[in-house]
């Protein structure tokens, strides 16, 4: 079903960029694709949730989940009983077969309203990662991964919360996914109407979607002497 | 790899709800799952982008894409040359084999900060749909699907834009996915700290994420006499 040959460039032409592969070169709108680490990491670090895809009994499954990044490695976590985490464990004598995944992160930045229905679009930034996820068995890496997961939600938070205890660590499984076969894609700007449509009487432009957060909601049982920490004020 | 038996209930116990199946009964946090149409449709109608998962050469692929809903059917669209749309077409003598997909929609509503790292979470609402997507070949259904896709972005917009012409219709492929094997899942409320952690000196609560949109950005070339339409004012 592939129309292009296999991996087109395994040697990265630039150490600051991920090498494109057959799976990460888009069939459409190739001009929207990017492979540099700075762009990829910025998109990953700004989002809260990824969509993790894997194959179960031959069918695709896509689940939303939190993640964290440490350098060129992503981590997802879950109960040791959850499906993808069980599937990533060795189910036979085979050592750590891993789990083939596709992990995708998307920001929706704006709604693009064109004069023609056909040119309606959205402004977005996305990252798609293909690879094999492996269970993290090293205790130190597992602790660092869990810190990264908490700090991904709110930078600085892991140092201001009780770390996982032995029981919690045992109940939590962590998967790692190396950033290797990765691409970013983005659309920005206004609508691209056809020249012959420019005089149509329809409003055209962009509806920018709101970012950021509203006022914090403290827990009802929060002790009154606990102030909002700086890392939340700066959020 | 399944720990529960196959489909547990194919007869819907309530016409207003989707019947749970093995794939839509979560292994974890089953109390967060819902199957009623009202909940499912509300989550679907509020989001802009879904994550469409399919299997290509045995590996999962997850792509963000726009969608529209008409009753119990979702539509996604794309260029006739895009991968999932090509894959859904008959590739042999077999008539319309369809494409096995998992379509997931997620809202991230808030960041949940607990006193313990372990109980950090997010407030979210998600819908996961399993099924087989088929190419829409009926011209009337295709037109209605494209209207639904535009109206999903901004309700009322399809009537206030130039409809697709013959050339645009020919360049666009539409896939349909029936809502049948569907579940919603949601987390709301504050952190669920353990009783022994309640006196820890860490701020706890929820960071609600902002919804809505910022000020409209008209196209630079928009004629000055074109006012902002009511459906955008009400957005």
PDB file of N, CA, C and O in Angstrom, chain A residues 22-97:
ATOM      1  N   UNK A  22       9.894   6.992   5.531  1.00  0.00           N
ATOM      2  CA  UNK A  22       8.691   6.812   4.711  1.00  0.00           C
ATOM      3  C   UNK A  22       7.421   7.118   5.498  1.00  0.00           C
ATOM      4  O   UNK A  22       6.485   7.713   4.986  1.00  0.00           O
ATOM      5  N   UNK A  23       7.417   6.722   6.778  1.00  0.00           N
ATOM      6  CA  UNK A  23       6.194   6.917   7.560  1.00  0.00           C
ATOM      7  C   UNK A  23       6.006   8.348   8.043  1.00  0.00           C
ATOM      8  O   UNK A  23       4.915   8.717   8.456  1.00  0.00           O
ATOM      9  N   UNK A  24       7.090   9.125   8.049  1.00  0.00           N
ATOM     10  CA  UNK A  24       6.944  10.485   8.578  1.00  0.00           C
ATOM     11  C   UNK A  24       6.957  11.552   7.485  1.00  0.00           C
ATOM     12  O   UNK A  24       6.888  12.735   7.787  1.00  0.00           O
ATOM     13  N   UNK A  25       7.068  11.120   6.224  1.00  0.00           N
ATOM     14  CA  UNK A  25       6.928  12.091   5.129  1.00  0.00           C
ATOM     15  C   UNK A  25       5.469  12.069   4.706  1.00  0.00           C
ATOM     16  O   UNK A  25       4.972  11.049   4.243  1.00  0.00           O
ATOM     17  N   UNK A  26       4.741  13.184   4.899  1.00  0.00           N
ATOM     18  CA  UNK A  26       3.308  13.151   4.597  1.00  0.00           C
ATOM     19  C   UNK A  26       3.050  13.003   3.105  1.00  0.00           C
ATOM     20  O   UNK A  26       3.827  13.482   2.270  1.00  0.00           O
ATOM     21  N   UNK A  27       1.945  12.321   2.781  1.00  0.00           N
ATOM     22  CA  UNK A  27       1.557  12.202   1.378  1.00  0.00           C
ATOM     23  C   UNK A  27       0.940  13.504   0.879  1.00  0.00           C
ATOM     24  O   UNK A  27       0.905  13.762  -0.299  1.00  0.00           O
ATOM     25  N   UNK A  28       0.426  14.325   1.817  1.00  0.00           N
ATOM     26  CA  UNK A  28      -0.220  15.583   1.450  1.00  0.00           C
ATOM     27  C   UNK A  28       0.407  16.729   2.238  1.00  0.00           C
ATOM     28  O   UNK A  28       0.869  16.541   3.352  1.00  0.00           O
ATOM     29  N   UNK A  29       0.391  17.918   1.671  1.00  0.00           N
ATOM     30  CA  UNK A  29       0.849  19.129   2.358  1.00  0.00           C
ATOM     31  C   UNK A  29       2.229  18.922   2.992  1.00  0.00           C
ATOM     32  O   UNK A  29       2.441  19.222   4.159  1.00  0.00           O
ATOM     33  N   UNK A  30       3.165  18.384   2.214  1.00  0.00           N
ATOM     34  CA  UNK A  30       4.501  18.103   2.735  1.00  0.00           C
ATOM     35  C   UNK A  30       5.189  19.373   3.224  1.00  0.00           C
ATOM     36  O   UNK A  30       6.076  19.318   4.079  1.00  0.00           O
ATOM     37  N   UNK A  31       4.764  20.519   2.703  1.00  0.00           N
ATOM     38  CA  UNK A  31       5.372  21.783   3.126  1.00  0.00           C
ATOM     39  C   UNK A  31       5.025  22.123   4.572  1.00  0.00           C
ATOM     40  O   UNK A  31       5.645  22.992   5.173  1.00  0.00           O
ATOM     41  N   UNK A  32       4.018  21.451   5.126  1.00  0.00           N
ATOM     42  CA  UNK A  32       3.656  21.709   6.519  1.00  0.00           C
ATOM     43  C   UNK A  32       4.465  20.862   7.501  1.00  0.00           C
ATOM     44  O   UNK A  32       4.314  21.010   8.711  1.00  0.00           O
ATOM     45  N   UNK A  33       5.294  19.964   7.015  1.00  0.00           N
ATOM     46  CA  UNK A  33       6.021  19.058   7.894  1.00  0.00           C
ATOM     47  C   UNK A  33       7.334  19.667   8.363  1.00  0.00           C
ATOM     48  O   UNK A  33       7.958  20.458   7.656  1.00  0.00           O
ATOM     49  N   UNK A  34       7.738  19.296   9.596  1.00  0.00           N
ATOM     50  CA  UNK A  34       9.019  19.748  10.148  1.00  0.00           C
ATOM     51  C   UNK A  34       9.611  18.604  10.964  1.00  0.00           C
ATOM     52  O   UNK A  34       8.885  17.756  11.491  1.00  0.00           O
ATOM     53  N   UNK A  35      10.947  18.582  11.028  1.00  0.00           N
ATOM     54  CA  UNK A  35      11.622  17.485  11.715  1.00  0.00           C
ATOM     55  C   UNK A  35      12.626  17.969  12.756  1.00  0.00           C
ATOM     56  O   UNK A  35      13.294  17.154  13.378  1.00  0.00           O
ATOM     57  N   UNK A  36      12.743  19.278  12.924  1.00  0.00           N
ATOM     58  CA  UNK A  36      13.752  19.755  13.864  1.00  0.00           C
ATOM     59  C   UNK A  36      13.300  19.562  15.311  1.00  0.00           C
ATOM     60  O   UNK A  36      12.115  19.704  15.643  1.00  0.00           O
ATOM     61  N   UNK A  37      14.271  19.229  16.153  1.00  0.00           N
ATOM     62  CA  UNK A  37      13.977  18.924  17.553  1.00  0.00           C
ATOM     63  C   UNK A  37      13.284  20.072  18.267  1.00  0.00           C
ATOM     64  O   UNK A  37      12.394  19.866  19.082  1.00  0.00           O
ATOM     65  N   UNK A  38      13.695  21.300  17.974  1.00  0.00           N
ATOM     66  CA  UNK A  38      13.133  22.444  18.684  1.00  0.00           C
ATOM     67  C   UNK A  38      11.619  22.522  18.462  1.00  0.00           C
ATOM     68  O   UNK A  38      10.845  22.683  19.418  1.00  0.00           O
ATOM     69  N   UNK A  39      11.207  22.382  17.217  1.00  0.00           N
ATOM     70  CA  UNK A  39       9.767  22.444  16.900  1.00  0.00           C
ATOM     71  C   UNK A  39       9.029  21.265  17.526  1.00  0.00           C
ATOM     72  O   UNK A  39       7.975  21.429  18.153  1.00  0.00           O
ATOM     73  N   UNK A  40       9.580  20.077  17.371  1.00  0.00           N
ATOM     74  CA  UNK A  40       8.937  18.862  17.897  1.00  0.00           C
ATOM     75  C   UNK A  40       8.801  18.946  19.417  1.00  0.00           C
ATOM     76  O   UNK A  40       7.722  18.711  19.978  1.00  0.00           O
ATOM     77  N   UNK A  41       9.889  19.309  20.094  1.00  0.00           N
ATOM     78  CA  UNK A  41       9.848  19.337  21.557  1.00  0.00           C
ATOM     79  C   UNK A  41       8.884  20.411  22.070  1.00  0.00           C
ATOM     80  O   UNK A  41       8.200  20.212  23.070  1.00  0.00           O
ATOM     81  N   UNK A  42       8.846  21.556  21.398  1.00  0.00           N
ATOM     82  CA  UNK A  42       7.945  22.628  21.847  1.00  0.00           C
ATOM     83  C   UNK A  42       6.487  22.178  21.767  1.00  0.00           C
ATOM     84  O   UNK A  42       5.693  22.449  22.671  1.00  0.00           O
ATOM     85  N   UNK A  43       6.129  21.494  20.706  1.00  0.00           N
ATOM     86  CA  UNK A  43       4.744  21.005  20.570  1.00  0.00           C
ATOM     87  C   UNK A  43       4.454  19.964  21.653  1.00  0.00           C
ATOM     88  O   UNK A  43       3.399  19.984  22.294  1.00  0.00           O
ATOM     89  N   UNK A  44       5.409  19.057  21.877  1.00  0.00           N
ATOM     90  CA  UNK A  44       5.202  18.015  22.894  1.00  0.00           C
ATOM     91  C   UNK A  44       5.091  18.619  24.289  1.00  0.00           C
ATOM     92  O   UNK A  44       4.258  18.202  25.097  1.00  0.00           O
ATOM     93  N   UNK A  45       5.918  19.617  24.585  1.00  0.00           N
ATOM     94  CA  UNK A  45       5.963  20.134  25.955  1.00  0.00           C
ATOM     95  C   UNK A  45       4.747  20.984  26.301  1.00  0.00           C
ATOM     96  O   UNK A  45       4.421  21.151  27.479  1.00  0.00           O
ATOM     97  N   UNK A  46       4.068  21.525  25.291  1.00  0.00           N
ATOM     98  CA  UNK A  46       2.954  22.434  25.557  1.00  0.00           C
ATOM     99  C   UNK A  46       1.632  21.688  25.768  1.00  0.00           C
ATOM    100  O   UNK A  46       0.719  22.223  26.403  1.00  0.00           O
ATOM    101  N   UNK A  47       1.524  20.470  25.260  1.00  0.00           N
ATOM    102  CA  UNK A  47       0.245  19.748  25.361  1.00  0.00           C
ATOM    103  C   UNK A  47       0.165  18.952  26.657  1.00  0.00           C
ATOM    104  O   UNK A  47       1.187  18.654  27.280  1.00  0.00           O
ATOM    105  N   UNK A  48      -1.032  18.620  27.075  1.00  0.00           N
ATOM    106  CA  UNK A  48      -1.207  17.851  28.306  1.00  0.00           C
ATOM    107  C   UNK A  48      -1.420  16.360  28.032  1.00  0.00           C
ATOM    108  O   UNK A  48      -1.007  15.517  28.797  1.00  0.00           O
ATOM    109  N   UNK A  49      -2.084  16.077  26.927  1.00  0.00           N
ATOM    110  CA  UNK A  49      -2.498  14.707  26.662  1.00  0.00           C
ATOM    111  C   UNK A  49      -2.020  14.292  25.280  1.00  0.00           C
ATOM    112  O   UNK A  49      -2.000  15.105  24.352  1.00  0.00           O
ATOM    113  N   UNK A  50      -1.609  13.040  25.167  1.00  0.00           N
ATOM    114  CA  UNK A  50      -1.318  12.484  23.849  1.00  0.00           C
ATOM    115  C   UNK A  50      -2.399  11.455  23.524  1.00  0.00           C
ATOM    116  O   UNK A  50      -3.160  11.036  24.397  1.00  0.00           O
ATOM    117  N   UNK A  51      -2.448  11.046  22.260  1.00  0.00           N
ATOM    118  CA  UNK A  51      -3.307   9.932  21.879  1.00  0.00           C
ATOM    119  C   UNK A  51      -2.398   8.777  21.472  1.00  0.00           C
ATOM    120  O   UNK A  51      -1.634   8.887  20.515  1.00  0.00           O
ATOM    121  N   UNK A  52      -2.482   7.708  22.249  1.00  0.00           N
ATOM    122  CA  UNK A  52      -1.603   6.558  22.079  1.00  0.00           C
ATOM    123  C   UNK A  52      -2.341   5.475  21.297  1.00  0.00           C
ATOM    124  O   UNK A  52      -3.394   4.987  21.732  1.00  0.00           O
ATOM    125  N   UNK A  53      -1.789   5.122  20.145  1.00  0.00           N
ATOM    126  CA  UNK A  53      -2.411   4.092  19.310  1.00  0.00           C
ATOM    127  C   UNK A  53      -1.614   2.807  19.364  1.00  0.00           C
ATOM    128  O   UNK A  53      -0.381   2.834  19.349  1.00  0.00           O
ATOM    129  N   UNK A  54      -2.315   1.695  19.453  1.00  0.00           N
ATOM    130  CA  UNK A  54      -1.662   0.387  19.365  1.00  0.00           C
ATOM    131  C   UNK A  54      -2.640  -0.578  18.724  1.00  0.00           C
ATOM    132  O   UNK A  54      -3.795  -0.218  18.454  1.00  0.00           O
ATOM    133  N   UNK A  55      -2.162  -1.770  18.439  1.00  0.00           N
ATOM    134  CA  UNK A  55      -2.994  -2.760  17.752  1.00  0.00           C
ATOM    135  C   UNK A  55      -3.336  -3.869  18.731  1.00  0.00           C
ATOM    136  O   UNK A  55      -2.448  -4.427  19.386  1.00  0.00           O
ATOM    137  N   UNK A  56      -4.621  -4.151  18.853  1.00  0.00           N
ATOM    138  CA  UNK A  56      -5.075  -5.208  19.751  1.00  0.00           C
ATOM    139  C   UNK A  56      -5.959  -6.157  18.966  1.00  0.00           C
ATOM    140  O   UNK A  56      -6.959  -5.722  18.386  1.00  0.00           O
ATOM    141  N   UNK A  57      -5.581  -7.418  18.922  1.00  0.00           N
ATOM    142  CA  UNK A  57      -6.327  -8.407  18.142  1.00  0.00           C
ATOM    143  C   UNK A  57      -6.531  -7.928  16.697  1.00  0.00           C
ATOM    144  O   UNK A  57      -7.605  -8.106  16.126  1.00  0.00           O
ATOM    145  N   UNK A  58      -5.521  -7.298  16.158  1.00  0.00           N
ATOM    146  CA  UNK A  58      -5.577  -6.873  14.762  1.00  0.00           C
ATOM    147  C   UNK A  58      -6.281  -5.557  14.512  1.00  0.00           C
ATOM    148  O   UNK A  58      -6.267  -5.045  13.390  1.00  0.00           O
ATOM    149  N   UNK A  59      -6.912  -4.991  15.550  1.00  0.00           N
ATOM    150  CA  UNK A  59      -7.668  -3.745  15.368  1.00  0.00           C
ATOM    151  C   UNK A  59      -6.983  -2.598  16.093  1.00  0.00           C
ATOM    152  O   UNK A  59      -6.332  -2.799  17.122  1.00  0.00           O
ATOM    153  N   UNK A  60      -7.135  -1.386  15.562  1.00  0.00           N
ATOM    154  CA  UNK A  60      -6.493  -0.235  16.209  1.00  0.00           C
ATOM    155  C   UNK A  60      -7.227   0.164  17.476  1.00  0.00           C
ATOM    156  O   UNK A  60      -8.441   0.038  17.578  1.00  0.00           O
ATOM    157  N   UNK A  61      -6.471   0.662  18.441  1.00  0.00           N
ATOM    158  CA  UNK A  61      -7.023   1.230  19.670  1.00  0.00           C
ATOM    159  C   UNK A  61      -6.318   2.569  19.891  1.00  0.00           C
ATOM    160  O   UNK A  61      -5.095   2.645  19.761  1.00  0.00           O
ATOM    161  N   UNK A  62      -7.069   3.608  20.186  1.00  0.00           N
ATOM    162  CA  UNK A  62      -6.500   4.937  20.428  1.00  0.00           C
ATOM    163  C   UNK A  62      -7.012   5.438  21.765  1.00  0.00           C
ATOM    164  O   UNK A  62      -8.226   5.609  21.951  1.00  0.00           O
ATOM    165  N   UNK A  63      -6.099   5.659  22.710  1.00  0.00           N
ATOM    166  CA  UNK A  63      -6.486   6.102  24.051  1.00  0.00           C
ATOM    167  C   UNK A  63      -5.770   7.395  24.415  1.00  0.00           C
ATOM    168  O   UNK A  63      -4.577   7.545  24.152  1.00  0.00           O
ATOM    169  N   UNK A  64      -6.484   8.335  25.046  1.00  0.00           N
ATOM    170  CA  UNK A  64      -5.832   9.539  25.536  1.00  0.00           C
ATOM    171  C   UNK A  64      -5.077   9.221  26.818  1.00  0.00           C
ATOM    172  O   UNK A  64      -5.570   8.484  27.667  1.00  0.00           O
ATOM    173  N   UNK A  65      -3.895   9.792  26.969  1.00  0.00           N
ATOM    174  CA  UNK A  65      -3.133   9.534  28.190  1.00  0.00           C
ATOM    175  C   UNK A  65      -2.117  10.647  28.424  1.00  0.00           C
ATOM    176  O   UNK A  65      -1.699  11.337  27.488  1.00  0.00           O
ATOM    177  N   UNK A  66      -1.745  10.833  29.678  1.00  0.00           N
ATOM    178  CA  UNK A  66      -0.699  11.788  30.022  1.00  0.00           C
ATOM    179  C   UNK A  66       0.661  11.257  29.573  1.00  0.00           C
ATOM    180  O   UNK A  66       0.824  10.052  29.370  1.00  0.00           O
ATOM    181  N   UNK A  67       1.626  12.146  29.477  1.00  0.00           N
ATOM    182  CA  UNK A  67       2.970  11.715  29.098  1.00  0.00           C
ATOM    183  C   UNK A  67       3.969  12.718  29.664  1.00  0.00           C
ATOM    184  O   UNK A  67       3.603  13.800  30.117  1.00  0.00           O
ATOM    185  N   UNK A  68       5.227  12.321  29.639  1.00  0.00           N
ATOM    186  CA  UNK A  68       6.304  13.212  30.041  1.00  0.00           C
ATOM    187  C   UNK A  68       7.467  13.019  29.085  1.00  0.00           C
ATOM    188  O   UNK A  68       7.568  11.975  28.429  1.00  0.00           O
ATOM    189  N   UNK A  69       8.334  14.031  28.985  1.00  0.00           N
ATOM    190  CA  UNK A  69       9.485  13.925  28.093  1.00  0.00           C
ATOM    191  C   UNK A  69      10.764  14.140  28.873  1.00  0.00           C
ATOM    192  O   UNK A  69      10.843  15.049  29.708  1.00  0.00           O
ATOM    193  N   UNK A  70      11.747  13.297  28.615  1.00  0.00           N
ATOM    194  CA  UNK A  70      13.102  13.496  29.130  1.00  0.00           C
ATOM    195  C   UNK A  70      14.030  13.395  27.924  1.00  0.00           C
ATOM    196  O   UNK A  70      14.259  12.299  27.398  1.00  0.00           O
ATOM    197  N   UNK A  71      14.507  14.518  27.440  1.00  0.00           N
ATOM    198  CA  UNK A  71      15.377  14.503  26.262  1.00  0.00           C
ATOM    199  C   UNK A  71      14.643  13.942  25.063  1.00  0.00           C
ATOM    200  O   UNK A  71      13.570  14.416  24.694  1.00  0.00           O
ATOM    201  N   UNK A  72      15.217  12.906  24.471  1.00  0.00           N
ATOM    202  CA  UNK A  72      14.624  12.295  23.292  1.00  0.00           C
ATOM    203  C   UNK A  72      13.808  11.051  23.629  1.00  0.00           C
ATOM    204  O   UNK A  72      13.722  10.121  22.827  1.00  0.00           O
ATOM    205  N   UNK A  73      13.239  11.037  24.815  1.00  0.00           N
ATOM    206  CA  UNK A  73      12.441   9.876  25.212  1.00  0.00           C
ATOM    207  C   UNK A  73      11.136  10.344  25.859  1.00  0.00           C
ATOM    208  O   UNK A  73      11.157  11.260  26.694  1.00  0.00           O
ATOM    209  N   UNK A  74      10.039   9.733  25.450  1.00  0.00           N
ATOM    210  CA  UNK A  74       8.745  10.016  26.087  1.00  0.00           C
ATOM    211  C   UNK A  74       8.393   8.866  27.018  1.00  0.00           C
ATOM    212  O   UNK A  74       8.795   7.721  26.812  1.00  0.00           O
ATOM    213  N   UNK A  75       7.607   9.225  28.039  1.00  0.00           N
ATOM    214  CA  UNK A  75       7.099   8.204  28.960  1.00  0.00           C
ATOM    215  C   UNK A  75       5.584   8.323  29.077  1.00  0.00           C
ATOM    216  O   UNK A  75       5.049   9.441  29.153  1.00  0.00           O
ATOM    217  N   UNK A  76       4.901   7.203  29.103  1.00  0.00           N
ATOM    218  CA  UNK A  76       3.496   7.156  29.486  1.00  0.00           C
ATOM    219  C   UNK A  76       3.401   6.178  30.650  1.00  0.00           C
ATOM    220  O   UNK A  76       4.275   5.321  30.834  1.00  0.00           O
ATOM    221  N   UNK A  77       2.360   6.326  31.447  1.00  0.00           N
ATOM    222  CA  UNK A  77       2.255   5.424  32.586  1.00  0.00           C
ATOM    223  C   UNK A  77       0.814   4.968  32.747  1.00  0.00           C
ATOM    224  O   UNK A  77      -0.102   5.477  32.091  1.00  0.00           O
ATOM    225  N   UNK A  78       0.649   4.000  33.588  1.00  0.00           N
ATOM    226  CA  UNK A  78      -0.691   3.514  33.845  1.00  0.00           C
ATOM    227  C   UNK A  78      -0.636   2.424  34.882  1.00  0.00           C
ATOM    228  O   UNK A  78       0.444   2.027  35.338  1.00  0.00           O
ATOM    229  N   UNK A  79      -1.815   1.967  35.265  1.00  0.00           N
ATOM    230  CA  UNK A  79      -1.876   0.832  36.169  1.00  0.00           C
ATOM    231  C   UNK A  79      -1.176  -0.366  35.523  1.00  0.00           C
ATOM    232  O   UNK A  79      -1.198  -0.519  34.296  1.00  0.00           O
ATOM    233  N   UNK A  80      -0.575  -1.183  36.334  1.00  0.00           N
ATOM    234  CA  UNK A  80       0.049  -2.391  35.787  1.00  0.00           C
ATOM    235  C   UNK A  80      -0.994  -3.284  35.122  1.00  0.00           C
ATOM    236  O   UNK A  80      -0.650  -4.157  34.334  1.00  0.00           O
ATOM    237  N   UNK A  81      -2.286  -3.055  35.427  1.00  0.00           N
ATOM    238  CA  UNK A  81      -3.342  -3.883  34.843  1.00  0.00           C
ATOM    239  C   UNK A  81      -3.929  -3.317  33.569  1.00  0.00           C
ATOM    240  O   UNK A  81      -4.752  -3.969  32.924  1.00  0.00           O
ATOM    241  N   UNK A  82      -3.528  -2.114  33.152  1.00  0.00           N
ATOM    242  CA  UNK A  82      -4.159  -1.520  31.970  1.00  0.00           C
ATOM    243  C   UNK A  82      -3.679  -2.217  30.705  1.00  0.00           C
ATOM    244  O   UNK A  82      -2.575  -2.767  30.654  1.00  0.00           O
ATOM    245  N   UNK A  83      -4.504  -2.173  29.680  1.00  0.00           N
ATOM    246  CA  UNK A  83      -4.253  -2.986  28.490  1.00  0.00           C
ATOM    247  C   UNK A  83      -2.919  -2.728  27.808  1.00  0.00           C
ATOM    248  O   UNK A  83      -2.140  -3.653  27.630  1.00  0.00           O
ATOM    249  N   UNK A  84      -2.616  -1.483  27.410  1.00  0.00           N
ATOM    250  CA  UNK A  84      -1.357  -1.312  26.674  1.00  0.00           C
ATOM    251  C   UNK A  84      -0.139  -1.679  27.514  1.00  0.00           C
ATOM    252  O   UNK A  84       0.854  -2.184  26.994  1.00  0.00           O
ATOM    253  N   UNK A  85      -0.229  -1.472  28.830  1.00  0.00           N
ATOM    254  CA  UNK A  85       0.922  -1.776  29.678  1.00  0.00           C
ATOM    255  C   UNK A  85       1.083  -3.278  29.850  1.00  0.00           C
ATOM    256  O   UNK A  85       2.200  -3.793  29.856  1.00  0.00           O
ATOM    257  N   UNK A  86      -0.045  -3.990  29.923  1.00  0.00           N
ATOM    258  CA  UNK A  86       0.070  -5.452  29.947  1.00  0.00           C
ATOM    259  C   UNK A  86       0.609  -5.972  28.619  1.00  0.00           C
ATOM    260  O   UNK A  86       1.416  -6.880  28.555  1.00  0.00           O
ATOM    261  N   UNK A  87       0.136  -5.343  27.528  1.00  0.00           N
ATOM    262  CA  UNK A  87       0.538  -5.828  26.205  1.00  0.00           C
ATOM    263  C   UNK A  87       2.023  -5.608  25.944  1.00  0.00           C
ATOM    264  O   UNK A  87       2.633  -6.315  25.141  1.00  0.00           O
ATOM    265  N   UNK A  88       2.602  -4.584  26.576  1.00  0.00           N
ATOM    266  CA  UNK A  88       4.015  -4.302  26.354  1.00  0.00           C
ATOM    267  C   UNK A  88       4.916  -5.262  27.123  1.00  0.00           C
ATOM    268  O   UNK A  88       6.110  -5.347  26.857  1.00  0.00           O
ATOM    269  N   UNK A  89       4.325  -5.964  28.072  1.00  0.00           N
ATOM    270  CA  UNK A  89       5.147  -6.920  28.831  1.00  0.00           C
ATOM    271  C   UNK A  89       5.313  -8.197  28.029  1.00  0.00           C
ATOM    272  O   UNK A  89       4.488  -8.545  27.187  1.00  0.00           O
ATOM    273  N   UNK A  90       6.361  -8.910  28.314  1.00  0.00           N
ATOM    274  CA  UNK A  90       6.593 -10.189  27.651  1.00  0.00           C
ATOM    275  C   UNK A  90       5.435 -11.125  27.959  1.00  0.00           C
ATOM    276  O   UNK A  90       5.052 -11.293  29.117  1.00  0.00           O
ATOM    277  N   UNK A  91       4.838 -11.707  26.922  1.00  0.00           N
ATOM    278  CA  UNK A  91       3.730 -12.626  27.143  1.00  0.00           C
ATOM    279  C   UNK A  91       4.174 -14.066  26.889  1.00  0.00           C
ATOM    280  O   UNK A  91       3.404 -14.983  27.043  1.00  0.00           O
ATOM    281  N   UNK A  92       5.412 -14.234  26.469  1.00  0.00           N
ATOM    282  CA  UNK A  92       5.937 -15.586  26.257  1.00  0.00           C
ATOM    283  C   UNK A  92       7.380 -15.592  26.731  1.00  0.00           C
ATOM    284  O   UNK A  92       7.779 -14.761  27.527  1.00  0.00           O
ATOM    285  N   UNK A  93       8.177 -16.492  26.200  1.00  0.00           N
ATOM    286  CA  UNK A  93       9.579 -16.535  26.599  1.00  0.00           C
ATOM    287  C   UNK A  93      10.342 -15.360  26.001  1.00  0.00           C
ATOM    288  O   UNK A  93      11.437 -15.025  26.426  1.00  0.00           O
ATOM    289  N   UNK A  94       9.758 -14.774  24.983  1.00  0.00           N
ATOM    290  CA  UNK A  94      10.441 -13.675  24.307  1.00  0.00           C
ATOM    291  C   UNK A  94      10.710 -12.546  25.302  1.00  0.00           C
ATOM    292  O   UNK A  94       9.853 -12.161  26.065  1.00  0.00           O
ATOM    293  N   UNK A  95      11.915 -12.044  25.296  1.00  0.00           N
ATOM    294  CA  UNK A  95      12.294 -10.973  26.206  1.00  0.00           C
ATOM    295  C   UNK A  95      11.807  -9.628  25.671  1.00  0.00           C
ATOM    296  O   UNK A  95      12.162  -9.230  24.577  1.00  0.00           O
ATOM    297  N   UNK A  96      11.041  -8.916  26.485  1.00  0.00           N
ATOM    298  CA  UNK A  96      10.636  -7.554  26.198  1.00  0.00           C
ATOM    299  C   UNK A  96      10.331  -7.309  24.726  1.00  0.00           C
ATOM    300  O   UNK A  96      11.085  -6.632  24.027  1.00  0.00           O
ATOM    301  N   UNK A  97       9.242  -7.872  24.232  1.00  0.00           N
ATOM    302  CA  UNK A  97       8.926  -7.661  22.820  1.00  0.00           C
ATOM    303  C   UNK A  97       8.541  -6.214  22.531  1.00  0.00           C
ATOM    304  O   UNK A  97       8.647  -5.744  21.407  1.00  0.00           O
TER     305      UNK A  97
END
